[in-house]
mmCIF file of C-alpha atoms in Angstrom:
data_model
loop_
_atom_site.group_PDB
_atom_site.id
_atom_site.type_symbol
_atom_site.label_atom_id
_atom_site.label_comp_id
_atom_site.label_asym_id
_atom_site.label_seq_id
_atom_site.Cartn_x
_atom_site.Cartn_y
_atom_site.Cartn_z
ATOM 1 C CA UNK A 1 44.893 206.249 129.058
ATOM 2 C CA UNK A 2 45.196 209.915 131.036
ATOM 3 C CA UNK A 3 43.675 212.528 129.243
ATOM 4 C CA UNK A 4 44.293 216.297 129.393
ATOM 5 C CA UNK A 5 42.955 219.386 127.830
ATOM 6 C CA UNK A 6 45.614 221.664 128.702
ATOM 7 C CA UNK A 7 45.696 224.178 125.934
ATOM 8 C CA UNK A 8 48.994 225.210 126.306
ATOM 9 C CA UNK A 9 50.380 221.358 125.479
ATOM 10 C CA UNK A 10 48.107 220.906 122.805
ATOM 11 C CA UNK A 11 49.233 224.463 121.073
ATOM 12 C CA UNK A 12 52.948 222.913 121.569
ATOM 13 C CA UNK A 13 52.549 219.662 120.538
ATOM 14 C CA UNK A 14 50.352 220.944 117.124
ATOM 15 C CA UNK A 15 53.372 222.603 116.890
ATOM 16 C CA UNK A 16 55.520 220.658 117.501
ATOM 17 C CA UNK A 17 53.803 217.887 114.840
ATOM 18 C CA UNK A 18 53.774 220.658 112.394
ATOM 19 C CA UNK A 19 49.778 220.584 112.211
ATOM 20 C CA UNK A 20 48.764 223.790 114.276
ATOM 21 C CA UNK A 21 48.503 225.901 110.999
ATOM 22 C CA UNK A 22 46.364 223.617 109.025
ATOM 23 C CA UNK A 23 43.376 222.789 111.304
ATOM 24 C CA UNK A 24 40.370 224.948 111.535
ATOM 25 C CA UNK A 25 39.866 226.579 114.975
ATOM 26 C CA UNK A 26 36.449 224.879 115.986
ATOM 27 C CA UNK A 27 38.393 221.168 115.337
ATOM 28 C CA UNK A 28 41.607 222.541 117.108
ATOM 29 C CA UNK A 29 38.800 223.165 120.257
ATOM 30 C CA UNK A 30 37.825 219.422 120.151
ATOM 31 C CA UNK A 31 41.511 217.629 120.872
ATOM 32 C CA UNK A 32 43.080 216.401 123.707
ATOM 33 C CA UNK A 33 45.580 215.107 125.011
ATOM 34 C CA UNK A 34 46.127 211.452 125.504
ATOM 35 C CA UNK A 35 48.918 209.511 127.257
ATOM 36 C CA UNK A 36 49.823 205.971 127.246
ATOM 37 C CA UNK A 37 51.368 203.523 129.206
ATOM 38 C CA UNK A 38 53.935 200.792 128.395
ATOM 39 C CA UNK A 39 52.415 198.120 127.209
ATOM 40 C CA UNK A 40 49.181 199.462 127.249
ATOM 41 C CA UNK A 41 47.037 199.447 123.500
ATOM 42 C CA UNK A 42 46.450 201.952 122.230
ATOM 43 C CA UNK A 43 43.690 200.287 119.543
ATOM 44 C CA UNK A 44 42.318 197.007 120.194
ATOM 45 C CA UNK A 45 41.581 194.902 116.790
ATOM 46 C CA UNK A 46 37.755 194.492 116.446
ATOM 47 C CA UNK A 47 37.555 197.496 118.717
ATOM 48 C CA UNK A 48 35.712 200.680 117.358
ATOM 49 C CA UNK A 49 38.059 204.250 117.213
ATOM 50 C CA UNK A 50 36.787 206.684 118.330
ATOM 51 C CA UNK A 51 39.331 209.409 118.091
ATOM 52 C CA UNK A 52 41.804 209.830 115.143
ATOM 53 C CA UNK A 53 45.175 210.461 117.263
ATOM 54 C CA UNK A 54 48.347 212.520 115.608
ATOM 55 C CA UNK A 55 51.117 210.556 117.667
ATOM 56 C CA UNK A 56 53.518 213.401 119.441
ATOM 57 C CA UNK A 57 55.938 211.511 121.341
ATOM 58 C CA UNK A 58 57.082 207.806 122.516
ATOM 59 C CA UNK A 59 57.169 204.304 120.691
ATOM 60 C CA UNK A 60 54.609 202.022 119.566
ATOM 61 C CA UNK A 61 54.549 198.773 117.331
ATOM 62 C CA UNK A 62 51.762 197.522 115.081
ATOM 63 C CA UNK A 63 50.264 193.908 114.672
ATOM 64 C CA UNK A 64 47.720 191.683 113.628
ATOM 65 C CA UNK A 65 46.521 188.601 114.290
ATOM 66 C CA UNK A 66 46.172 186.185 111.451
ATOM 67 C CA UNK A 67 43.557 183.596 111.125
ATOM 68 C CA UNK A 68 45.963 180.743 111.715
ATOM 69 C CA UNK A 69 46.364 182.494 114.706
ATOM 70 C CA UNK A 70 50.124 183.740 114.688
ATOM 71 C CA UNK A 71 50.641 187.520 114.885
ATOM 72 C CA UNK A 72 51.890 189.497 112.290
ATOM 73 C CA UNK A 73 54.379 191.904 113.273
ATOM 74 C CA UNK A 74 53.486 195.393 110.830
ATOM 75 C CA UNK A 75 55.000 198.492 111.599
ATOM 76 C CA UNK A 76 56.928 200.336 114.646
ATOM 77 C CA UNK A 77 55.580 203.925 115.023
ATOM 78 C CA UNK A 78 57.570 207.429 116.624
ATOM 79 C CA UNK A 79 56.558 210.945 116.754
ATOM 80 C CA UNK A 80 54.494 212.967 113.726
ATOM 81 C CA UNK A 81 52.390 209.434 112.867
ATOM 82 C CA UNK A 82 49.005 209.401 112.243
ATOM 83 C CA UNK A 83 46.982 206.100 113.848
ATOM 84 C CA UNK A 84 43.030 205.734 112.537
ATOM 85 C CA UNK A 85 43.439 207.186 109.584
ATOM 86 C CA UNK A 86 42.778 204.120 107.605
ATOM 87 C CA UNK A 87 39.459 203.475 109.703
ATOM 88 C CA UNK A 88 38.233 206.982 109.338
ATOM 89 C CA UNK A 89 37.934 206.263 105.407
ATOM 90 C CA UNK A 90 36.716 202.136 106.181
ATOM 91 C CA UNK A 91 34.332 203.954 108.554
ATOM 92 C CA UNK A 92 35.363 200.091 110.527
ATOM 93 C CA UNK A 93 36.449 199.550 113.762
ATOM 94 C CA UNK A 94 40.357 199.195 114.464
ATOM 95 C CA UNK A 95 42.345 196.627 111.645
ATOM 96 C CA UNK A 96 45.122 196.207 113.747
ATOM 97 C CA UNK A 97 46.968 196.252 117.302
ATOM 98 C CA UNK A 98 48.541 199.409 118.569
ATOM 99 C CA UNK A 99 50.183 199.160 121.533
ATOM 100 C CA UNK A 100 52.550 201.534 123.254
ATOM 101 C CA UNK A 101 56.156 200.183 124.196
ATOM 102 C CA UNK A 102 57.473 203.282 125.790
ATOM 103 C CA UNK A 103 54.899 205.464 127.462
ATOM 104 C CA UNK A 104 53.285 207.735 123.667
ATOM 105 C CA UNK A 105 51.704 211.379 123.917
ATOM 106 C CA UNK A 106 49.048 211.601 121.050
ATOM 107 C CA UNK A 107 46.576 214.603 120.208
ATOM 108 C CA UNK A 108 42.980 212.370 119.733
ATOM 109 C CA UNK A 109 40.494 214.243 118.096
ATOM 110 C CA UNK A 110 37.233 212.553 117.598
ATOM 111 C CA UNK A 111 36.712 210.262 113.920
ATOM 112 C CA UNK A 112 33.702 212.993 112.847
ATOM 113 C CA UNK A 113 35.497 215.908 113.893
ATOM 114 C CA UNK A 114 38.038 214.877 111.543
ATOM 115 C CA UNK A 115 35.788 213.569 108.859
ATOM 116 C CA UNK A 116 34.222 216.709 108.390
ATOM 117 C CA UNK A 117 37.707 218.415 108.702
ATOM 118 C CA UNK A 118 39.188 216.511 106.033
ATOM 119 C CA UNK A 119 35.727 217.497 103.479
ATOM 120 C CA UNK A 120 36.017 221.274 103.572
ATOM 121 C CA UNK A 121 40.023 221.148 104.257
ATOM 122 C CA UNK A 122 41.938 219.926 101.036
ATOM 123 C CA UNK A 123 45.647 220.065 103.151
ATOM 124 C CA UNK A 124 44.275 217.409 105.514
ATOM 125 C CA UNK A 125 43.153 215.806 102.708
ATOM 126 C CA UNK A 126 46.199 215.622 101.368
ATOM 127 C CA UNK A 127 47.934 214.831 105.247
ATOM 128 C CA UNK A 128 45.575 211.705 105.858
ATOM 129 C CA UNK A 129 46.217 210.654 101.935
ATOM 130 C CA UNK A 130 50.455 211.015 102.381
ATOM 131 C CA UNK A 131 50.016 208.592 104.988
ATOM 132 C CA UNK A 132 48.273 206.130 103.612
ATOM 133 C CA UNK A 133 50.764 205.781 101.294
ATOM 134 C CA UNK A 134 53.361 205.468 103.917
ATOM 135 C CA UNK A 135 51.485 202.818 105.657
ATOM 136 C CA UNK A 136 50.862 200.877 102.419
ATOM 137 C CA UNK A 137 55.434 201.497 101.446
ATOM 138 C CA UNK A 138 55.663 199.873 104.883
ATOM 139 C CA UNK A 139 53.568 197.114 104.699
ATOM 140 C CA UNK A 140 54.636 195.880 101.747
ATOM 141 C CA UNK A 141 58.523 196.484 103.535
ATOM 142 C CA UNK A 142 57.886 194.621 105.992
ATOM 143 C CA UNK A 143 56.303 191.131 104.142
ATOM 144 C CA UNK A 144 59.311 191.110 102.281
ATOM 145 C CA UNK A 145 61.444 191.351 105.227
ATOM 146 C CA UNK A 146 59.610 188.591 106.620
ATOM 147 C CA UNK A 147 59.592 186.076 103.348
ATOM 148 C CA UNK A 148 63.190 187.086 102.436
ATOM 149 C CA UNK A 149 65.383 187.401 105.378
ATOM 150 C CA UNK A 150 66.840 185.785 108.240
ATOM 151 C CA UNK A 151 65.783 185.481 111.713
ATOM 152 C CA UNK A 152 69.044 186.099 113.095
ATOM 153 C CA UNK A 153 68.657 189.821 110.684
ATOM 154 C CA UNK A 154 64.816 190.268 111.803
ATOM 155 C CA UNK A 155 65.800 189.629 115.700
ATOM 156 C CA UNK A 156 68.808 191.387 115.718
ATOM 157 C CA UNK A 157 66.976 194.839 113.886
ATOM 158 C CA UNK A 158 63.659 194.070 116.589
ATOM 159 C CA UNK A 159 66.155 194.003 119.227
ATOM 160 C CA UNK A 160 67.813 197.308 117.978
ATOM 161 C CA UNK A 161 64.172 199.028 118.289
ATOM 162 C CA UNK A 162 62.064 197.365 120.654
ATOM 163 C CA UNK A 163 64.561 197.773 123.868
ATOM 164 C CA UNK A 164 64.985 201.777 124.306
ATOM 165 C CA UNK A 165 68.847 202.206 124.810
ATOM 166 C CA UNK A 166 69.425 198.847 122.831
ATOM 167 C CA UNK A 167 72.149 200.795 121.383
ATOM 168 C CA UNK A 168 74.805 201.350 123.661
ATOM 169 C CA UNK A 169 76.700 199.065 125.933
ATOM 170 C CA UNK A 170 75.419 199.098 129.332
ATOM 171 C CA UNK A 171 71.904 198.422 128.286
ATOM 172 C CA UNK A 172 69.779 195.982 130.227
ATOM 173 C CA UNK A 173 66.295 194.982 129.028
ATOM 174 C CA UNK A 174 64.264 192.332 131.562
ATOM 175 C CA UNK A 175 62.742 189.846 129.322
ATOM 176 C CA UNK A 176 60.010 187.467 131.005
ATOM 177 C CA UNK A 177 59.962 184.005 129.202
ATOM 178 C CA UNK A 178 56.052 185.800 128.027
ATOM 179 C CA UNK A 179 58.064 188.673 126.135
ATOM 180 C CA UNK A 180 59.966 186.125 124.243
ATOM 181 C CA UNK A 181 56.734 184.143 122.784
ATOM 182 C CA UNK A 182 55.424 187.151 121.775
ATOM 183 C CA UNK A 183 58.256 188.276 120.156
ATOM 184 C CA UNK A 184 58.610 184.334 117.967
ATOM 185 C CA UNK A 185 55.061 185.807 116.747
ATOM 186 C CA UNK A 186 55.901 188.959 115.672
ATOM 187 C CA UNK A 187 58.788 187.449 114.040
ATOM 188 C CA UNK A 188 56.559 185.156 112.194
ATOM 189 C CA UNK A 189 58.293 181.905 113.518
ATOM 190 C CA UNK A 190 58.614 178.970 116.109
ATOM 191 C CA UNK A 191 59.584 179.261 119.828
ATOM 192 C CA UNK A 192 61.955 177.357 119.778
ATOM 193 C CA UNK A 193 63.525 178.404 116.203
ATOM 194 C CA UNK A 194 63.770 181.941 117.991
ATOM 195 C CA UNK A 195 66.004 180.639 120.695
ATOM 196 C CA UNK A 196 68.428 178.588 118.304
ATOM 197 C CA UNK A 197 69.173 182.243 116.638
ATOM 198 C CA UNK A 198 68.960 183.905 120.570
ATOM 199 C CA UNK A 199 72.085 181.098 121.450
ATOM 200 C CA UNK A 200 73.417 182.191 118.059
ATOM 201 C CA UNK A 201 73.835 185.622 119.064
ATOM 202 C CA UNK A 202 75.226 184.499 122.306
ATOM 203 C CA UNK A 203 77.599 182.123 121.006
ATOM 204 C CA UNK A 204 79.503 184.938 118.742
ATOM 205 C CA UNK A 205 79.298 187.818 121.716
ATOM 206 C CA UNK A 206 77.071 189.892 120.407
ATOM 207 C CA UNK A 207 74.274 189.697 123.021
ATOM 208 C CA UNK A 208 74.205 187.509 126.409
ATOM 209 C CA UNK A 209 71.684 186.182 128.090
ATOM 210 C CA UNK A 210 70.336 185.204 131.311
ATOM 211 C CA UNK A 211 67.065 183.439 132.716
ATOM 212 C CA UNK A 212 65.296 186.587 132.498
ATOM 213 C CA UNK A 213 67.317 189.461 130.941
ATOM 214 C CA UNK A 214 68.885 190.375 127.179
ATOM 215 C CA UNK A 215 72.357 192.132 127.300
ATOM 216 C CA UNK A 216 73.951 194.271 124.444
ATOM 217 C CA UNK A 217 77.491 193.279 124.675
ATOM 218 C CA UNK A 218 78.440 194.277 121.118
ATOM 219 C CA UNK A 219 76.134 196.941 119.536
ATOM 220 C CA UNK A 220 77.731 197.735 116.782
ATOM 221 C CA UNK A 221 77.920 194.108 115.704
ATOM 222 C CA UNK A 222 73.895 193.917 115.877
ATOM 223 C CA UNK A 223 73.698 197.169 113.917
ATOM 224 C CA UNK A 224 75.762 195.084 110.900
ATOM 225 C CA UNK A 225 73.091 192.437 111.159
ATOM 226 C CA UNK A 226 70.583 194.349 111.581
ATOM 227 C CA UNK A 227 70.755 196.107 108.430
ATOM 228 C CA UNK A 228 68.215 198.388 110.132
ATOM 229 C CA UNK A 229 64.945 196.750 108.652
ATOM 230 C CA UNK A 230 62.916 198.242 111.416
ATOM 231 C CA UNK A 231 64.633 201.376 112.096
#
């Protein structure tokens, strides 16, 4: 993680996420810019959370390790969302992992500072409550998706979201074997089931699978199959 204390950039990002007018001056002075590289962890499940993040730019994925060893994909994060609000209220370590997909830019606020701000600022308290409600809604939707939609639909939607630019026909994304195994875990299926489903999309002419890459051949048909589950 790289950090910056540029006040001009902090002010710009606060205005972009519409938090500039609702935080106290004292809290704003504690904020720092945090920049995460692709595949870098923002939170690791079970580790202490020292900062609450106001998500400004980029894309990341949230997932949780289950007792049976499998990984469940919970949601994708984009701009204008919060990370660490659950842990703020529970005063607990990270309950799930967050990993950057693209470069991610956040504004980090010390947990103690944010908790004090929420106790005296009803607008902030409402914002935190609203974020928690949205996460509960997303979790319920994701659980329903994993239980009720076929893997082909979930895979198509996952491909649309996880790979930047995958909505264009000319985009090629490198997929190493370990990434396919990771994808299988996220989608709640076996590696064998995933490779069979990829082959189905290949046979339909929707994607092209080479040794270490997938090419989107027909983005419109991929979109139809995906039903925009994770979008």
